[in-house]
């Protein structure tokens, strides 16, 4: 069997690991303020371990308060960095409360009852509560920018310190024969959890950048609507029998460009896109190219849906030349094999609408 390393060796490994991540995060600090918060978090943890190692056990009371505060503060800085990443204030009052309780409670118990199993158990239990409280917002996050998974992973890894510390607390009350082994458990956990949690933090900005790149590939750069690539990527989800595909075309759009210039023509397209997006809920809204748009929506009556949409997006806007829209609406049927079939039917109906005086038509 493998021999368990002594506490001093494990502490040195944790110091080296936290020092390495301190360098990494500060080196990346120019990429965003959140990296510096994570860097200070790794540095704080490293500093608390170094102080503990230099002074030795038992720590003076004032040093115990300081190291416990720094240890909890290092975990708070992880959450603070994520909050800064979201553009929020780094710290909120409850985070300071957690750090304060972690610094004061173990020392207060030690002052009242002295050293022993109870004091050691209280210290471990307090650390467990602190780590879980500061990890919980990451676990419960509802981020929609592609970073939910790495946030949850980082939070789960940090929260695993809670059962580690609780195990130490319970065992300290149960037996004094395993004290040396128990002291090694948090440092053993460091070798896995600390590095993995910091890697998850590094994943957060990468995940957002990847989402933004995907969105750029699937978005029309002028209007911000979905494009044909997005239509192809989500075609299977859109092909729901009973839904309605509405194909919209701007009437005489070339004349608007010729008379007023392409910049005005672009402004007209943006205005139409904004109107189409207004109150769409779960609808799919895309610009297929040029002056052609597509909306896939739930509607009981395709004709009514087409007319409502035409009126909503075809009213014109102050400062822009007037425009009208022709709309073709086709219901998605159970036998349709692709969304392109539905769009083709809507396209035929849209041209029928143009022939009928530029209004709306539905199947």
Short mmCIF file of C-alpha atoms in Angstrom, two decimals:
data_model
loop_
_atom_site.label_atom_id
_atom_site.label_comp_id
_atom_site.label_asym_id
_atom_site.label_seq_id
_atom_site.Cartn_x
_atom_site.Cartn_y
_atom_site.Cartn_z
CA UNK A 1 0.00 0.00 0.00
CA UNK A 2 1.04 3.61 -0.47
CA UNK A 3 2.35 5.41 2.58
CA UNK A 4 0.53 8.56 3.63
CA UNK A 5 2.76 11.66 3.22
CA UNK A 6 3.34 13.70 6.35
CA UNK A 7 1.42 16.93 6.89
CA UNK A 8 4.45 19.14 6.23
CA UNK A 9 5.02 17.56 2.81
CA UNK A 10 1.33 17.85 1.87
CA UNK A 11 1.33 21.48 2.98
CA UNK A 12 4.32 22.19 0.76
CA UNK A 13 2.53 20.57 -2.19
CA UNK A 14 -0.52 22.80 -1.56
CA UNK A 15 1.73 25.86 -1.33
CA UNK A 16 3.39 25.04 -4.64
CA UNK A 17 0.03 24.42 -6.34
CA UNK A 18 -1.53 27.64 -5.07
CA UNK A 19 1.63 29.61 -5.94
CA UNK A 20 1.52 28.25 -9.49
CA UNK A 21 -2.10 29.33 -9.96
CA UNK A 22 -1.28 32.72 -8.44
CA UNK A 23 1.28 33.25 -11.20
CA UNK A 24 -1.10 31.97 -13.90
CA UNK A 25 -4.04 34.18 -12.85
CA UNK A 26 -1.95 37.33 -12.44
CA UNK A 27 -0.27 36.69 -15.79
CA UNK A 28 -3.75 36.59 -17.34
CA UNK A 29 -4.88 39.67 -15.41
CA UNK A 30 -4.83 41.89 -18.50
CA UNK A 31 -7.66 39.75 -19.91
CA UNK A 32 -10.07 40.86 -17.21
CA UNK A 33 -10.30 41.98 -13.59
CA UNK A 34 -11.76 38.61 -12.58
CA UNK A 35 -8.41 36.93 -13.22
CA UNK A 36 -6.82 39.20 -10.61
CA UNK A 37 -9.49 38.30 -8.06
CA UNK A 38 -8.78 34.62 -8.65
CA UNK A 39 -5.06 35.37 -8.46
CA UNK A 40 -5.47 37.09 -5.09
CA UNK A 41 -7.58 34.13 -3.97
CA UNK A 42 -4.80 31.65 -4.80
CA UNK A 43 -2.23 33.99 -3.23
CA UNK A 44 -4.28 34.35 -0.04
CA UNK A 45 -4.55 30.60 0.34
CA UNK A 46 -0.81 30.24 -0.31
CA UNK A 47 -0.04 32.95 2.27
CA UNK A 48 -2.21 31.31 4.95
CA UNK A 49 -0.37 28.00 4.46
CA UNK A 50 3.04 29.65 4.56
CA UNK A 51 2.19 31.53 7.77
CA UNK A 52 0.92 28.35 9.39
CA UNK A 53 4.05 26.47 8.39
CA UNK A 54 6.46 29.19 9.53
CA UNK A 55 4.90 29.79 12.93
CA UNK A 56 3.99 26.18 13.66
CA UNK A 57 1.30 24.67 15.85
CA UNK A 58 -0.26 25.80 18.06
CA UNK A 59 -0.81 29.21 16.50
CA UNK A 60 -1.14 32.29 18.73
CA UNK A 61 -4.75 33.41 19.01
CA UNK A 62 -4.26 36.55 16.90
CA UNK A 63 -2.55 34.50 14.19
CA UNK A 64 -5.35 31.92 14.25
CA UNK A 65 -7.89 34.68 13.66
CA UNK A 66 -5.80 36.07 10.81
CA UNK A 67 -5.13 32.77 9.06
CA UNK A 68 -8.76 31.65 9.36
CA UNK A 69 -9.92 34.98 7.93
CA UNK A 70 -7.43 34.75 5.05
CA UNK A 71 -8.41 31.14 4.35
CA UNK A 72 -12.11 32.02 4.12
CA UNK A 73 -11.31 35.22 2.20
CA UNK A 74 -9.43 33.16 -0.41
CA UNK A 75 -12.65 31.22 -1.11
CA UNK A 76 -14.69 34.45 -1.14
CA UNK A 77 -12.35 35.84 -3.79
CA UNK A 78 -13.28 32.96 -6.10
CA UNK A 79 -16.93 34.00 -5.98
CA UNK A 80 -15.96 37.68 -6.15
CA UNK A 81 -14.08 37.04 -9.40
CA UNK A 82 -17.10 35.34 -10.95
CA UNK A 83 -19.29 38.27 -9.89
CA UNK A 84 -16.85 40.72 -11.52
CA UNK A 85 -16.92 38.53 -14.63
CA UNK A 86 -20.68 39.18 -14.71
CA UNK A 87 -20.17 42.92 -14.28
CA UNK A 88 -21.52 42.89 -10.71
CA UNK A 89 -19.90 44.28 -7.53
CA UNK A 90 -17.29 41.78 -6.39
CA UNK A 91 -18.47 41.53 -2.79
CA UNK A 92 -21.88 41.69 -1.15
CA UNK A 93 -22.43 41.99 2.63
CA UNK A 94 -23.23 38.33 3.30
CA UNK A 95 -19.82 37.30 1.94
CA UNK A 96 -18.10 39.49 4.53
CA UNK A 97 -20.32 37.95 7.19
CA UNK A 98 -19.15 34.46 6.21
CA UNK A 99 -15.50 35.56 6.36
CA UNK A 100 -16.06 37.23 9.73
CA UNK A 101 -17.78 34.19 11.26
CA UNK A 102 -15.02 31.93 9.99
CA UNK A 103 -12.39 34.15 11.59
CA UNK A 104 -14.10 34.68 14.94
CA UNK A 105 -16.03 31.53 15.90
CA UNK A 106 -13.16 29.00 16.11
CA UNK A 107 -10.98 31.45 18.05
CA UNK A 108 -13.85 32.30 20.41
CA UNK A 109 -14.45 28.60 21.14
CA UNK A 110 -10.73 28.07 21.65
CA UNK A 111 -10.63 30.97 24.11
CA UNK A 112 -13.59 29.64 26.11
CA UNK A 113 -12.84 25.91 26.30
CA UNK A 114 -9.18 25.70 25.32
CA UNK A 115 -7.52 23.25 22.94
CA UNK A 116 -8.97 19.81 22.44
CA UNK A 117 -11.30 17.74 20.33
CA UNK A 118 -14.25 20.13 20.59
CA UNK A 119 -12.22 23.16 19.50
CA UNK A 120 -10.77 21.18 16.57
CA UNK A 121 -14.23 19.98 15.57
CA UNK A 122 -15.66 23.51 15.70
CA UNK A 123 -12.82 24.79 13.51
CA UNK A 124 -13.43 22.06 10.93
CA UNK A 125 -17.22 22.51 10.99
CA UNK A 126 -16.85 26.29 10.54
CA UNK A 127 -14.58 25.77 7.56
CA UNK A 128 -17.10 23.32 6.09
CA UNK A 129 -19.93 25.83 6.41
CA UNK A 130 -17.79 28.64 4.97
CA UNK A 131 -16.69 26.66 1.92
CA UNK A 132 -20.22 25.44 1.19
CA UNK A 133 -21.79 28.89 1.62
CA UNK A 134 -19.32 30.51 -0.78
CA UNK A 135 -19.63 27.68 -3.32
CA UNK A 136 -23.44 27.53 -3.29
CA UNK A 137 -24.05 30.57 -5.59
CA UNK A 138 -21.83 28.94 -8.22
CA UNK A 139 -23.70 25.65 -7.96
CA UNK A 140 -27.11 27.34 -8.20
CA UNK A 141 -26.19 29.71 -11.05
CA UNK A 142 -28.58 30.16 -13.97
CA UNK A 143 -26.14 31.67 -16.44
CA UNK A 144 -27.36 31.74 -20.04
CA UNK A 145 -24.07 32.78 -21.65
CA UNK A 146 -22.67 29.25 -21.98
CA UNK A 147 -20.84 29.37 -18.62
CA UNK A 148 -23.36 27.54 -16.43
CA UNK A 149 -21.52 24.19 -16.57
CA UNK A 150 -18.02 25.45 -15.63
CA UNK A 151 -19.53 27.59 -12.85
CA UNK A 152 -21.36 24.58 -11.43
CA UNK A 153 -18.25 22.44 -11.75
CA UNK A 154 -16.12 25.00 -9.90
CA UNK A 155 -18.81 25.35 -7.24
CA UNK A 156 -19.18 21.58 -6.79
CA UNK A 157 -15.42 21.11 -6.47
CA UNK A 158 -15.15 23.88 -3.88
CA UNK A 159 -18.18 22.54 -2.00
CA UNK A 160 -16.45 19.16 -1.67
CA UNK A 161 -14.23 20.78 0.94
CA UNK A 162 -17.35 20.83 3.15
CA UNK A 163 -17.65 17.02 3.56
CA UNK A 164 -13.86 16.85 3.91
CA UNK A 165 -13.91 19.27 6.83
CA UNK A 166 -17.04 17.67 8.31
CA UNK A 167 -15.33 14.29 8.24
CA UNK A 168 -12.43 15.80 10.15
CA UNK A 169 -14.82 17.42 12.64
CA UNK A 170 -16.77 14.21 13.35
CA UNK A 171 -13.66 12.10 13.56
CA UNK A 172 -11.98 14.54 15.92
CA UNK A 173 -14.87 14.10 18.35
CA UNK A 174 -14.88 10.33 17.94
CA UNK A 175 -11.21 9.50 18.48
CA UNK A 176 -7.89 11.13 19.27
CA UNK A 177 -5.88 8.28 17.77
CA UNK A 178 -6.25 9.53 14.21
CA UNK A 179 -5.36 13.17 14.82
CA UNK A 180 -2.29 13.11 12.55
CA UNK A 181 -4.22 11.41 9.77
CA UNK A 182 -7.09 13.86 10.12
CA UNK A 183 -4.76 16.85 9.80
CA UNK A 184 -3.60 15.46 6.46
CA UNK A 185 -7.09 15.04 4.95
CA UNK A 186 -7.65 18.71 3.89
CA UNK A 187 -4.20 18.83 2.31
CA UNK A 188 -4.86 15.57 0.51
CA UNK A 189 -8.11 17.07 -0.80
CA UNK A 190 -6.12 20.08 -2.02
CA UNK A 191 -4.12 17.92 -4.40
CA UNK A 192 -7.31 17.17 -6.35
CA UNK A 193 -9.87 19.86 -5.59
CA UNK A 194 -7.77 23.03 -5.64
CA UNK A 195 -6.25 22.48 -9.07
CA UNK A 196 -9.47 21.13 -10.59
CA UNK A 197 -11.53 24.05 -9.25
CA UNK A 198 -9.08 26.59 -10.70
CA UNK A 199 -9.14 24.84 -14.06
CA UNK A 200 -12.93 25.12 -13.98
CA UNK A 201 -12.56 28.86 -13.31
CA UNK A 202 -10.31 29.17 -16.35
CA UNK A 203 -13.01 27.40 -18.36
CA UNK A 204 -15.60 30.09 -17.58
CA UNK A 205 -14.24 32.88 -19.84
CA UNK A 206 -13.42 30.31 -22.51
CA UNK A 207 -16.97 28.96 -22.45
CA UNK A 208 -18.42 32.47 -22.89
CA UNK A 209 -16.05 33.22 -25.76
CA UNK A 210 -17.04 29.96 -27.47
CA UNK A 211 -20.74 30.81 -27.05
CA UNK A 212 -20.17 34.28 -28.48
CA UNK A 213 -18.33 32.83 -31.48
CA UNK A 214 -21.16 30.35 -32.09
CA UNK A 215 -23.72 33.13 -31.82
CA UNK A 216 -21.74 35.28 -34.24
CA UNK A 217 -21.81 32.45 -36.74
CA UNK A 218 -25.56 32.01 -36.28
CA UNK A 219 -26.57 35.68 -36.14
CA UNK A 220 -27.15 38.20 -38.90
CA UNK A 221 -24.57 40.94 -38.27
CA UNK A 222 -26.90 43.78 -39.29
CA UNK A 223 -30.10 42.97 -37.43
CA UNK A 224 -28.94 40.51 -34.77
CA UNK A 225 -31.59 38.02 -35.87
CA UNK A 226 -30.86 34.36 -36.50
CA UNK A 227 -29.53 33.58 -39.98
CA UNK A 228 -29.78 30.67 -42.41
CA UNK A 229 -27.08 28.74 -40.54
CA UNK A 230 -29.16 28.98 -37.38
CA UNK A 231 -32.22 27.86 -39.32
CA UNK A 232 -30.35 24.79 -40.56
CA UNK A 233 -28.97 24.04 -37.08
CA UNK A 234 -32.41 24.23 -35.43
CA UNK A 235 -34.54 22.87 -38.25
CA UNK A 236 -35.47 19.67 -36.41
CA UNK A 237 -36.74 21.60 -33.39
CA UNK A 238 -38.72 24.02 -35.56
CA UNK A 239 -40.52 21.30 -37.51
CA UNK A 240 -43.40 20.91 -35.05
CA UNK A 241 -46.79 20.10 -36.59
CA UNK A 242 -49.32 22.84 -35.89
CA UNK A 243 -46.83 25.69 -35.80
CA UNK A 244 -46.90 28.36 -38.51
CA UNK A 245 -44.05 29.59 -40.72
CA UNK A 246 -44.41 33.23 -41.77
CA UNK A 247 -42.27 34.43 -44.66
CA UNK A 248 -41.96 38.22 -44.88
CA UNK A 249 -40.67 40.32 -47.76
CA UNK A 250 -40.24 44.11 -47.86
CA UNK A 251 -42.14 45.52 -50.82
CA UNK A 252 -40.08 47.53 -53.35
CA UNK A 253 -37.04 47.47 -51.08
CA UNK A 254 -34.74 48.18 -54.03
CA UNK A 255 -36.51 51.48 -54.54
CA UNK A 256 -35.82 52.45 -50.92
CA UNK A 257 -32.11 51.74 -51.42
CA UNK A 258 -32.01 53.57 -54.75
CA UNK A 259 -33.85 56.67 -53.50
CA UNK A 260 -32.47 56.99 -49.97
CA UNK A 261 -29.20 55.07 -49.95
CA UNK A 262 -28.11 51.77 -48.50
CA UNK A 263 -27.59 53.20 -45.01
CA UNK A 264 -31.29 54.13 -44.86
CA UNK A 265 -32.19 50.75 -46.33
CA UNK A 266 -30.21 49.06 -43.55
CA UNK A 267 -32.00 51.21 -40.96
CA UNK A 268 -35.33 50.03 -42.38
CA UNK A 269 -34.26 46.39 -42.06
CA UNK A 270 -33.16 46.95 -38.46
CA UNK A 271 -36.47 48.62 -37.65
CA UNK A 272 -38.40 45.71 -39.14
CA UNK A 273 -36.24 43.20 -37.25
CA UNK A 274 -36.87 45.06 -33.99
CA UNK A 275 -40.60 45.01 -34.63
CA UNK A 276 -40.57 41.30 -35.45
CA UNK A 277 -38.70 40.53 -32.23
CA UNK A 278 -41.09 42.57 -30.10
CA UNK A 279 -43.12 40.22 -27.96
CA UNK A 280 -42.18 37.09 -29.89
CA UNK A 281 -41.63 34.95 -26.79
CA UNK A 282 -40.44 31.53 -27.94
CA UNK A 283 -40.85 32.36 -31.64
CA UNK A 284 -37.96 31.81 -34.04
CA UNK A 285 -37.16 35.02 -35.96
CA UNK A 286 -34.54 35.03 -38.71
CA UNK A 287 -33.29 37.12 -41.58
CA UNK A 288 -32.87 34.77 -44.50
CA UNK A 289 -31.04 37.32 -46.61
CA UNK A 290 -31.61 40.66 -48.28
CA UNK A 291 -35.08 41.90 -47.30
CA UNK A 292 -36.54 38.48 -46.51
CA UNK A 293 -37.44 37.39 -42.97
CA UNK A 294 -38.86 34.25 -41.40
CA UNK A 295 -40.89 33.82 -38.24
CA UNK A 296 -41.91 30.39 -36.90
CA UNK A 297 -44.58 30.72 -34.26
CA UNK A 298 -47.52 29.05 -32.52
CA UNK A 299 -50.82 30.28 -33.93
CA UNK A 300 -54.36 28.93 -34.19
CA UNK A 301 -55.05 30.76 -37.44
CA UNK A 302 -52.22 31.31 -39.96
CA UNK A 303 -54.10 34.12 -41.73
CA UNK A 304 -54.66 36.09 -38.51
CA UNK A 305 -51.04 35.55 -37.48
CA UNK A 306 -49.80 36.83 -40.82
CA UNK A 307 -52.00 39.91 -40.67
CA UNK A 308 -50.98 40.76 -37.10
CA UNK A 309 -47.33 40.44 -38.01
CA UNK A 310 -47.74 42.55 -41.15
CA UNK A 311 -49.41 45.31 -39.19
CA UNK A 312 -46.88 45.17 -36.37
CA UNK A 313 -43.75 45.33 -38.55
CA UNK A 314 -45.10 47.25 -41.52
CA UNK A 315 -46.18 50.52 -39.94
CA UNK A 316 -43.02 52.44 -40.72
CA UNK A 317 -40.99 54.55 -38.32
CA UNK A 318 -40.35 58.26 -37.84
CA UNK A 319 -37.31 59.46 -39.75
CA UNK A 320 -37.41 56.55 -42.20
CA UNK A 321 -39.17 56.22 -45.55
CA UNK A 322 -42.46 54.31 -45.41
CA UNK A 323 -42.52 50.62 -46.27
CA UNK A 324 -45.01 47.80 -46.59
CA UNK A 325 -44.64 44.05 -46.15
CA UNK A 326 -45.99 41.02 -47.96
CA UNK A 327 -46.47 37.95 -45.78
CA UNK A 328 -47.06 34.30 -46.63
CA UNK A 329 -48.14 31.92 -43.85
CA UNK A 330 -47.95 28.14 -44.07
CA UNK A 331 -48.86 25.70 -41.31
CA UNK A 332 -46.39 22.94 -40.54
CA UNK A 333 -48.04 19.60 -41.28
CA UNK A 334 -47.34 16.18 -39.82
CA UNK A 335 -46.14 14.92 -43.20
CA UNK A 336 -43.54 17.67 -43.74
CA UNK A 337 -40.07 16.17 -43.96
CA UNK A 338 -38.09 19.41 -43.68
CA UNK A 339 -38.58 23.05 -42.75
CA UNK A 340 -37.58 23.95 -46.31
CA UNK A 341 -40.80 22.39 -47.60
CA UNK A 342 -42.82 24.64 -45.31
CA UNK A 343 -40.81 27.71 -46.29
CA UNK A 344 -41.36 26.91 -49.96
CA UNK A 345 -45.14 26.85 -49.43
CA UNK A 346 -44.96 30.12 -47.49
CA UNK A 347 -42.86 31.61 -50.26
CA UNK A 348 -45.52 30.80 -52.87
CA UNK A 349 -48.17 32.33 -50.65
CA UNK A 350 -46.05 35.43 -50.11
CA UNK A 351 -45.83 36.02 -53.86
CA UNK A 352 -49.58 35.48 -54.10
CA UNK A 353 -49.91 38.26 -51.50
CA UNK A 354 -47.77 40.55 -53.68
CA UNK A 355 -49.96 39.78 -56.67
CA UNK A 356 -53.06 40.53 -54.58
CA UNK A 357 -51.87 44.00 -53.66
CA UNK A 358 -49.07 43.42 -51.15
CA UNK A 359 -50.96 42.18 -48.15
CA UNK A 360 -50.90 38.77 -46.46
CA UNK A 361 -51.83 35.27 -47.59
CA UNK A 362 -52.11 31.99 -45.73
CA UNK A 363 -52.69 28.33 -46.50
#
